[in-house]
Short mmCIF file of C-alpha atoms in Angstrom, two decimals:
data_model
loop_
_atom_site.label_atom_id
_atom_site.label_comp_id
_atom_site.label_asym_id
_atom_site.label_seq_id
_atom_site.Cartn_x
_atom_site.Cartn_y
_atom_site.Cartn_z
CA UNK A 744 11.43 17.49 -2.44
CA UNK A 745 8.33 14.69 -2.56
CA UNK A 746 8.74 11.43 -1.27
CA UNK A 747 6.75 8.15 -1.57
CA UNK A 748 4.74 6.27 0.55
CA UNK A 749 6.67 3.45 -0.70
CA UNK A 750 8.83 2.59 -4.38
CA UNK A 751 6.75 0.06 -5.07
CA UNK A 752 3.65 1.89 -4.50
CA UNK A 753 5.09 4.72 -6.55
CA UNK A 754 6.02 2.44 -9.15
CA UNK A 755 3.07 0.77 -9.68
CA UNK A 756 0.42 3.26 -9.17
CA UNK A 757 2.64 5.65 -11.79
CA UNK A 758 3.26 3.08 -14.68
CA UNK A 759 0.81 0.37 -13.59
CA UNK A 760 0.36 -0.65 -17.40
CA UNK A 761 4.06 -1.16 -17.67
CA UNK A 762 5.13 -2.92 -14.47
CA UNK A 763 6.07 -6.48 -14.98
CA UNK A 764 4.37 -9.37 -13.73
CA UNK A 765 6.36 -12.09 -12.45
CA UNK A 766 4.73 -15.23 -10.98
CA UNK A 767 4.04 -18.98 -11.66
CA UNK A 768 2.38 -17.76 -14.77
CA UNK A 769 5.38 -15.41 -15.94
CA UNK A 770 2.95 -13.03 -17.58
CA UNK A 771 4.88 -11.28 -20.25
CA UNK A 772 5.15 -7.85 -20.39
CA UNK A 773 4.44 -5.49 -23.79
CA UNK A 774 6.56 -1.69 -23.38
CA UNK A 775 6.46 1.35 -25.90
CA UNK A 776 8.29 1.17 -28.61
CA UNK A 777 9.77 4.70 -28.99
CA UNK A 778 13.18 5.27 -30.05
CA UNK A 779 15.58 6.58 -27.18
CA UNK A 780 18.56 8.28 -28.51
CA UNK A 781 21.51 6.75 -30.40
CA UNK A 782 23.85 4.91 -27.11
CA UNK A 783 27.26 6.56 -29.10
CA UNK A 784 25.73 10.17 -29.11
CA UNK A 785 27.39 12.10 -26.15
CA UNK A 786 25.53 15.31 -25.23
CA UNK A 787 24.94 16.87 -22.37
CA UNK A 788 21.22 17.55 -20.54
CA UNK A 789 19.10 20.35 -22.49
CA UNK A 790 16.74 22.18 -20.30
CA UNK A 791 13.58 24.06 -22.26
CA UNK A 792 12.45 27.42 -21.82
CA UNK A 793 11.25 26.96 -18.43
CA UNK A 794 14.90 25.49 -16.94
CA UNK A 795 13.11 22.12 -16.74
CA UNK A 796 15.54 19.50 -17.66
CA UNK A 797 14.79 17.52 -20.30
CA UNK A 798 17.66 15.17 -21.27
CA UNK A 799 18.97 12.99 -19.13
CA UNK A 800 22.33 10.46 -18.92
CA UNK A 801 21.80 7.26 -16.28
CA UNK A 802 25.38 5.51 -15.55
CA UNK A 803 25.21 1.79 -15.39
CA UNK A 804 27.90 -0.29 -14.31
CA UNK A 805 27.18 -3.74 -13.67
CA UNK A 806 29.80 -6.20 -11.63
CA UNK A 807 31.31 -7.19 -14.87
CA UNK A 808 29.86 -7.02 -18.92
CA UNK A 809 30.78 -10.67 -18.64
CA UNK A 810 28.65 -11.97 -16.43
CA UNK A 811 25.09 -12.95 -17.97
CA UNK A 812 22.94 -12.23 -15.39
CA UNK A 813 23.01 -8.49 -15.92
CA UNK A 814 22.06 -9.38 -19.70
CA UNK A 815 18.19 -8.03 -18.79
CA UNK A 816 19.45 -5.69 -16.48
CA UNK A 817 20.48 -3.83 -19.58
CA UNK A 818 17.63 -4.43 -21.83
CA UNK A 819 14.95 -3.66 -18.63
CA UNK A 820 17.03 -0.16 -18.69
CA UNK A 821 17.21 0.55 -22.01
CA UNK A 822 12.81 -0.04 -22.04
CA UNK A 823 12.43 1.83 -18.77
CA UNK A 824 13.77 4.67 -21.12
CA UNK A 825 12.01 4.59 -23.78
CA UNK A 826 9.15 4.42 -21.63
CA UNK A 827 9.63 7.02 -19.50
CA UNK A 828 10.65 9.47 -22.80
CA UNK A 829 7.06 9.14 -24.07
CA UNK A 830 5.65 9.61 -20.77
CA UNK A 831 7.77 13.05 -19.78
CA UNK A 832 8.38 14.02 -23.23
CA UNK A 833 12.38 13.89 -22.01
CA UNK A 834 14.99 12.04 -23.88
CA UNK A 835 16.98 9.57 -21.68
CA UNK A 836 20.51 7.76 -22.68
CA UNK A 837 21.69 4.78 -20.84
CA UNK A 838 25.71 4.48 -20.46
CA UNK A 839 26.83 1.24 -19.42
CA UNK A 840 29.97 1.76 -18.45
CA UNK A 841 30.45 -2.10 -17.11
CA UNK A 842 34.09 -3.53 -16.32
CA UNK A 843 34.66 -6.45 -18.65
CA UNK A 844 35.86 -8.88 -15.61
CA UNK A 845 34.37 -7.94 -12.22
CA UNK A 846 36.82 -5.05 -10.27
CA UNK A 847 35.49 -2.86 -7.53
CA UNK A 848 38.68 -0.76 -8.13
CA UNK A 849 37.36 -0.46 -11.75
CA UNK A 850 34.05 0.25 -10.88
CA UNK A 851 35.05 2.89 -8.74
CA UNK A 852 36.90 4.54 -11.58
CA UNK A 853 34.16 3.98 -13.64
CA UNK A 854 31.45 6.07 -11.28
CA UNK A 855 33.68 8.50 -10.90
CA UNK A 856 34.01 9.46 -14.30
CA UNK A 857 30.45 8.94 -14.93
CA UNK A 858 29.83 11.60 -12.36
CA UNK A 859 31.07 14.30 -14.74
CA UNK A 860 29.08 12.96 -17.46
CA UNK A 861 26.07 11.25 -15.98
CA UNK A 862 23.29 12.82 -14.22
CA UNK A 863 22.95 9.59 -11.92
CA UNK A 864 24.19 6.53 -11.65
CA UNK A 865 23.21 2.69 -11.15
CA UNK A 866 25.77 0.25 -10.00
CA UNK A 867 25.91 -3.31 -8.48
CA UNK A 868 28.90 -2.95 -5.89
CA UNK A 869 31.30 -5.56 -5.92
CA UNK A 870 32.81 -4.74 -2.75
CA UNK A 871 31.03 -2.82 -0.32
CA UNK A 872 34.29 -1.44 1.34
CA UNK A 873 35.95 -0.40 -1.97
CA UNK A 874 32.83 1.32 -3.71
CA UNK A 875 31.41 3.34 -0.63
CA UNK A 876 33.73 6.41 -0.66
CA UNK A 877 33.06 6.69 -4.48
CA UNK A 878 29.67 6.37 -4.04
CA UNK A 879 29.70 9.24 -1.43
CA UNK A 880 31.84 11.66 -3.49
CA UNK A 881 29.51 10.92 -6.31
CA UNK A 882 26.40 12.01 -4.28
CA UNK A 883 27.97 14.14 -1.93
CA UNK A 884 30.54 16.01 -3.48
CA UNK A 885 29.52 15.67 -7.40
CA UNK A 886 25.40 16.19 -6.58
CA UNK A 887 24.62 13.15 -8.57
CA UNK A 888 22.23 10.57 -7.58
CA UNK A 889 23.01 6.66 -6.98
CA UNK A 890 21.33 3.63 -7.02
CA UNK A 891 22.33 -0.09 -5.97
CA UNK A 892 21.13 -3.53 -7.30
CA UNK A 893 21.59 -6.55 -6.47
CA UNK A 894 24.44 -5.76 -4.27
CA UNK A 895 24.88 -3.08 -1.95
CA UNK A 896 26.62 -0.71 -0.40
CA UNK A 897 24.84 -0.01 2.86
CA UNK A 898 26.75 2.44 4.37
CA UNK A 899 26.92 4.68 1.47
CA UNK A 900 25.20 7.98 0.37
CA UNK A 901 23.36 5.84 -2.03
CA UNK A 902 19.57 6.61 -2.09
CA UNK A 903 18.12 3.18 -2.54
CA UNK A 904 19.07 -0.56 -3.15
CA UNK A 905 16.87 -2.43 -5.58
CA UNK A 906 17.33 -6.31 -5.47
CA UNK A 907 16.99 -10.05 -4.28
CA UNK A 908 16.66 -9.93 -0.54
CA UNK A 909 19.98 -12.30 -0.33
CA UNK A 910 19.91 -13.58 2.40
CA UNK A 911 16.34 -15.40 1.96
CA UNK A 912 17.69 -16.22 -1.21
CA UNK A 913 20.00 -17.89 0.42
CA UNK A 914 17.84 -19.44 2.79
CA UNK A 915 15.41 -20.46 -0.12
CA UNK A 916 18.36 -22.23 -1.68
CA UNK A 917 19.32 -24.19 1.02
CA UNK A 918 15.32 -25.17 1.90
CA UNK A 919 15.41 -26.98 -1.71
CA UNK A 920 19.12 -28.71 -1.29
CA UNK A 921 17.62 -30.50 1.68
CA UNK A 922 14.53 -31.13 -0.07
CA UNK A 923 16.24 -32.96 -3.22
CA UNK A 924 18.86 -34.51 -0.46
CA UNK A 925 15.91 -36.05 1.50
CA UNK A 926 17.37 -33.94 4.59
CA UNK A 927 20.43 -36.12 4.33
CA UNK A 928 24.36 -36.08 3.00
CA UNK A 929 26.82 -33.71 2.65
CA UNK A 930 26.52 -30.35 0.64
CA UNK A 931 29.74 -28.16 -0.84
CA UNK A 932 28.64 -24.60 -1.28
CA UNK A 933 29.83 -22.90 -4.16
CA UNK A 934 30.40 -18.77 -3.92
CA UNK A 935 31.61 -16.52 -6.06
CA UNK A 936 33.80 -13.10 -5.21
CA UNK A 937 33.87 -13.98 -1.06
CA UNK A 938 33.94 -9.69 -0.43
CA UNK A 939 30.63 -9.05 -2.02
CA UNK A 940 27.89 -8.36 0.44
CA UNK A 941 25.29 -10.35 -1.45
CA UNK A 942 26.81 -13.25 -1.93
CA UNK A 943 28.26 -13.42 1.59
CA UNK A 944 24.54 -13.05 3.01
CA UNK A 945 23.15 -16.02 0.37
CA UNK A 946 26.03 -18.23 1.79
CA UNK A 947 24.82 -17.53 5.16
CA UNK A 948 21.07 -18.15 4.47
CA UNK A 949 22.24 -21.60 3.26
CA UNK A 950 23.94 -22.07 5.69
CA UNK A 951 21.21 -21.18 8.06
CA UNK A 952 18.63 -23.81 6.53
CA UNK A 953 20.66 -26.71 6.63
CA UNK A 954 21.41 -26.09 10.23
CA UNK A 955 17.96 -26.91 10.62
CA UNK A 956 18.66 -30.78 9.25
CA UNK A 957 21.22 -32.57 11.42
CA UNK A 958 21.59 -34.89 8.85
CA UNK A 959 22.61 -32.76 6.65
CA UNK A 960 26.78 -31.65 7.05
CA UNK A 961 28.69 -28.58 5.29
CA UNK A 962 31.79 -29.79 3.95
CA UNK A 963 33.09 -26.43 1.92
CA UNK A 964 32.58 -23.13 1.20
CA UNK A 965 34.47 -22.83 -2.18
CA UNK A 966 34.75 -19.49 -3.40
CA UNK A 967 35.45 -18.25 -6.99
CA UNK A 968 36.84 -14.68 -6.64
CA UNK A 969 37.03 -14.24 -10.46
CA UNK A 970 33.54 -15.26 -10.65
CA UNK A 971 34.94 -17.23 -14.21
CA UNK A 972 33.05 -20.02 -15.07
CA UNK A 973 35.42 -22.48 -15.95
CA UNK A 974 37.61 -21.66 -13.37
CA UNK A 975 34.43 -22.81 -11.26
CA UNK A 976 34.17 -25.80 -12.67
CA UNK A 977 37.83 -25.74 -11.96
CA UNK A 978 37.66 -25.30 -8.21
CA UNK A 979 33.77 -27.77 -8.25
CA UNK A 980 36.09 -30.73 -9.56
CA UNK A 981 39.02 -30.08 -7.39
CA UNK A 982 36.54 -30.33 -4.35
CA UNK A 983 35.25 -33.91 -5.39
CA UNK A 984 38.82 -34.88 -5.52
CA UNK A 985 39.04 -33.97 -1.87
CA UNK A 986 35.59 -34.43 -0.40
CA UNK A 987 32.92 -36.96 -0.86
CA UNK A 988 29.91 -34.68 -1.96
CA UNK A 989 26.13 -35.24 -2.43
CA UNK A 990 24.69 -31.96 -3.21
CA UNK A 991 25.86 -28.38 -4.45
CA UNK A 992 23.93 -25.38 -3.18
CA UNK A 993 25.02 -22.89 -5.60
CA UNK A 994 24.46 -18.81 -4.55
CA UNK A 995 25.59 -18.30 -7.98
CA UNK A 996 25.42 -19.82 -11.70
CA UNK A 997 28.99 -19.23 -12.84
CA UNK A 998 29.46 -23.04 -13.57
CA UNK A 999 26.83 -23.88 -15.53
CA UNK A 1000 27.14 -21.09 -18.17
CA UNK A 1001 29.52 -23.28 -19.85
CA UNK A 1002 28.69 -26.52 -21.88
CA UNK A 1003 29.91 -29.99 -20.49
CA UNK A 1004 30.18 -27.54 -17.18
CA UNK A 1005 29.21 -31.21 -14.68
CA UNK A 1006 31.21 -33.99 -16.70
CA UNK A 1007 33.59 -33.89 -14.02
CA UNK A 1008 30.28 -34.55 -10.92
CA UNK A 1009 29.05 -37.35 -10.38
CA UNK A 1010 25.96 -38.07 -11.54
CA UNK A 1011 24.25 -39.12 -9.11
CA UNK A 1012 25.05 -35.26 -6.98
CA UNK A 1013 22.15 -32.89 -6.84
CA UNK A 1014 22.21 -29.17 -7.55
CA UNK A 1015 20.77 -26.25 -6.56
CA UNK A 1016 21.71 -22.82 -7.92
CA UNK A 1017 20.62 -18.99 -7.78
CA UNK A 1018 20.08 -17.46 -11.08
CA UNK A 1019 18.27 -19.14 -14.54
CA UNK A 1020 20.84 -18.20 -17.71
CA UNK A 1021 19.62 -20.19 -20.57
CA UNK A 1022 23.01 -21.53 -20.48
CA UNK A 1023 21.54 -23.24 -16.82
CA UNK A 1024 19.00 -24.65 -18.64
CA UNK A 1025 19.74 -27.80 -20.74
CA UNK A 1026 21.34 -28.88 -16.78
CA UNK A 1027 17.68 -28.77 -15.96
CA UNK A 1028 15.77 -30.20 -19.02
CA UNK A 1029 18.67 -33.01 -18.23
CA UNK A 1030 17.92 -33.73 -14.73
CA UNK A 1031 21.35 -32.76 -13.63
CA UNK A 1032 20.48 -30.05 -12.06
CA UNK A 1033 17.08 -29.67 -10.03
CA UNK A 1034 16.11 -26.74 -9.21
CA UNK A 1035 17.16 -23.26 -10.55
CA UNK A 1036 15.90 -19.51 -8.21
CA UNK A 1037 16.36 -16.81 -11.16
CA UNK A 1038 16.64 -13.42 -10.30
CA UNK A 1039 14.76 -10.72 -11.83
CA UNK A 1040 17.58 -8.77 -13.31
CA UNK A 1041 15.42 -7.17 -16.25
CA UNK A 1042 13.35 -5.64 -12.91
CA UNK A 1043 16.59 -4.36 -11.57
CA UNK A 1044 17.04 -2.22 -14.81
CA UNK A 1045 13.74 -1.50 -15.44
CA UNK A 1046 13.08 -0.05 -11.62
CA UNK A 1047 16.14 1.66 -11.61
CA UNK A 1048 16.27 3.74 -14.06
CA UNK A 1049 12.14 4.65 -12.90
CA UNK A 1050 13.33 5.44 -9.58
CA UNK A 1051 16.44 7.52 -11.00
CA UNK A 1052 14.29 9.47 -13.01
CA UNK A 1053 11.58 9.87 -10.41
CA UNK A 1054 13.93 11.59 -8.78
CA UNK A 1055 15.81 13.52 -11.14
CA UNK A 1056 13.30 14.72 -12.72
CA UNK A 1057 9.77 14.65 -10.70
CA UNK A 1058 11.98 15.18 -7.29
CA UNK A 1059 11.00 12.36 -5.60
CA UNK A 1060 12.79 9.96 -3.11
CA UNK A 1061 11.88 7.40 -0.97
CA UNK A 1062 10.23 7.63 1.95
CA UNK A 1063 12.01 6.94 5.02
CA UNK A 1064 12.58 3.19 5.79
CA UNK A 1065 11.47 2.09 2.10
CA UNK A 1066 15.21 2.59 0.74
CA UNK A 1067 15.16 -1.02 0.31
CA UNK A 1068 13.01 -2.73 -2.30
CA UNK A 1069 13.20 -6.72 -2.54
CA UNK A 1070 12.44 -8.46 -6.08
CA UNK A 1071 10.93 -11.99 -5.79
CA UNK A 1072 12.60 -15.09 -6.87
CA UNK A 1073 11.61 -17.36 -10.08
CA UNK A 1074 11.73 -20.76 -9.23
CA UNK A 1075 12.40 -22.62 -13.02
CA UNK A 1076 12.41 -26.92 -12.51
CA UNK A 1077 11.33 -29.04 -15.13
CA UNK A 1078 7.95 -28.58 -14.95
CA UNK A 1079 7.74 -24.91 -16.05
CA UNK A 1080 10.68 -24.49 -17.74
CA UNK A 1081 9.13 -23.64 -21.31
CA UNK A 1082 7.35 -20.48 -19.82
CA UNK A 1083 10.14 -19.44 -18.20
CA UNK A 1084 12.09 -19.67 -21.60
CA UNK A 1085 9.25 -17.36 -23.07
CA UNK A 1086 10.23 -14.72 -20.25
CA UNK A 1087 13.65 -14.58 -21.05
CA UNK A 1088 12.87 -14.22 -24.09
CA UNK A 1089 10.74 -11.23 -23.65
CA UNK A 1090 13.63 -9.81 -21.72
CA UNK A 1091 16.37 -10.34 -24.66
CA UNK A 1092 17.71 -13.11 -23.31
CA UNK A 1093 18.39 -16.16 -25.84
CA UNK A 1094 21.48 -16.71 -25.68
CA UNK A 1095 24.48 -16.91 -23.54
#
């Protein structure tokens, strides 16, 4: 067994020409074009003369098939593939096997029937408590390999965790709400499912930065368990009813995927929110919402299903201490929001 120094090392210095590069320029990235094989066809790894394996299944389940983020996540897999078949001469199939509403339960059925057919898995854990003894009989008792992104399940067998460091997401997030506030007025925090791990750490880095302003007051933490959006907007307008509210600091964009999503907020209220859907956009191009922190979900895919192969096949893991890999946040405002639209739409991403 090899490790690496670090993933990101590994990463680059292996498939430098394919890495993407995300910055204020969102420099768009060009990936091979060779056909994987056929997502319905459902054989099992061949191995050639040698006993060198050379077909491979990677599980993906996402937190739900609903939820748009995880629309690049997908696509970033799906290239990583067919990437990675013209560079090992291996064929690779991607099974998404994503709940259609977010369930841990279901995601822990899900990963546990992909570990009879998959030969490893990738999964963004809806709750850390529910997925963690699937994860470990998938590694430990099954032999297969897993992966988390964007939220984890630290305590689990898993090998790695690829992602938004969520907590200075969080922290990010909040730094801008007091910036479009003036470092004054009072801010409603809108979460989504309150067991996930990464969602509980962005509420905490927002709540960490506006501690900093003592102008600046927390009047709710308004969850979203079903992570719906217009039961969002649902719960967003219920809290103006009850609170007098100047700013939301959003940890995710559930609300705005929807049209018409802020009829019910005054206009005058500022927002902040993680992720960039295109859906999020017009909100922006509008000035009702001011600043947008996208994720790099195509990364999540793409790196995955590098490091799942790096191991499966060149039997390599990470180094001790570099199980963790943080992806950088996009900040999208008016100013730049026409290059960001030509990034999503290098990652697939039109339409919501």
């Amino acid at each position: 067994m090899k490790t690496m120094n670090t993933i990101s090392t590994a990463i680059r210095s292996k498939r430098a020409r394919l890495a993407i590069a995300i910055g204020a320029a969102f420099t768009l990235a060009t990936f091979a074009s060779c056909g994987s094989r056929d997502e319905g066809e459902g054989a099992r790894a061949d191995r050639d003369g040698s006993g060198q394996q050379r077909e491979y299944v990677i599980g993906l389940v996402t937190k739900s098939s609903s939820n748009k983020v995880f629309i690049p996540t997908g696509k970033g897999a799906r290239d990583a593939a067919r990437a990675l078949e013209q560079e090992h001469g291996i064929r690779i199939r991607i099974d998404d096997q994503s709940p259609p509403r977010e369930d841990a339960q279901q995601q822990a059925d899900r990963i546990r029937q992909l570990a009879a057919s998959a030969d490893g898995v990738m999964i963004s854990v809806s709750s850390a408590s529910i997925l963690r003894n699937p994860i470990n009989e998938v590694v430990q008792q099954q032999g297969k390999p897993v992966i988390t992104f964007d939220s984890d399940a630290p305590d689990s067998a898993r090998f790695a965790y690829l992602g938004t460091d969520n907590y200075e997401a969080g922290l990010q997030l909040g730094k801008e709400m007091a910036e479009v506030l003036g470092g004054r007025g009072r801010v409603a925090i809108l979460t989504g499912n309150p067991n996930a791990v990464n969602l509980q750490a962005r509420v905490r880095g927002v709540q960490d930065a506006l501690a900093e302003h003592p102008d600046i007051t927390i009047v709710r933490v308004q969850d979203n368990p079903s992570e719906d959006s217009r039961e969002a907007v649902q719960r967003m307008e219920q809290v103006h009813s009850a609170e007098s509210v100047d700013g939301w600091a959003m940890v995710g964009g559930w609300a705005l995927y929807i049209s018409n999503a802020l009829d019910g907020v005054p206009a005058e209220t500022k927002i902040v929110s993680l992720d960039a859907a295109p859906s999020q956009l017009p909100y922006v191009e509008a000035g009702r919402v001011q600043v947008l922190l996208g994720q790099n979900s195509y990364q999540w895919g793409y790196d995955c299903v590098t490091m799942l192969i790096d191991y499966l096949h060149n039997d390599e893991r990470p180094a001790p201490g570099d199980e963790i890999i943080n992806s950088p946040l996009i900040r999208v405002t008016r100013e730049n929001l026409s290059e960001y639209r030509m990034q999503l739409e290098q990652w697939g991403w039109t339409a919501d």
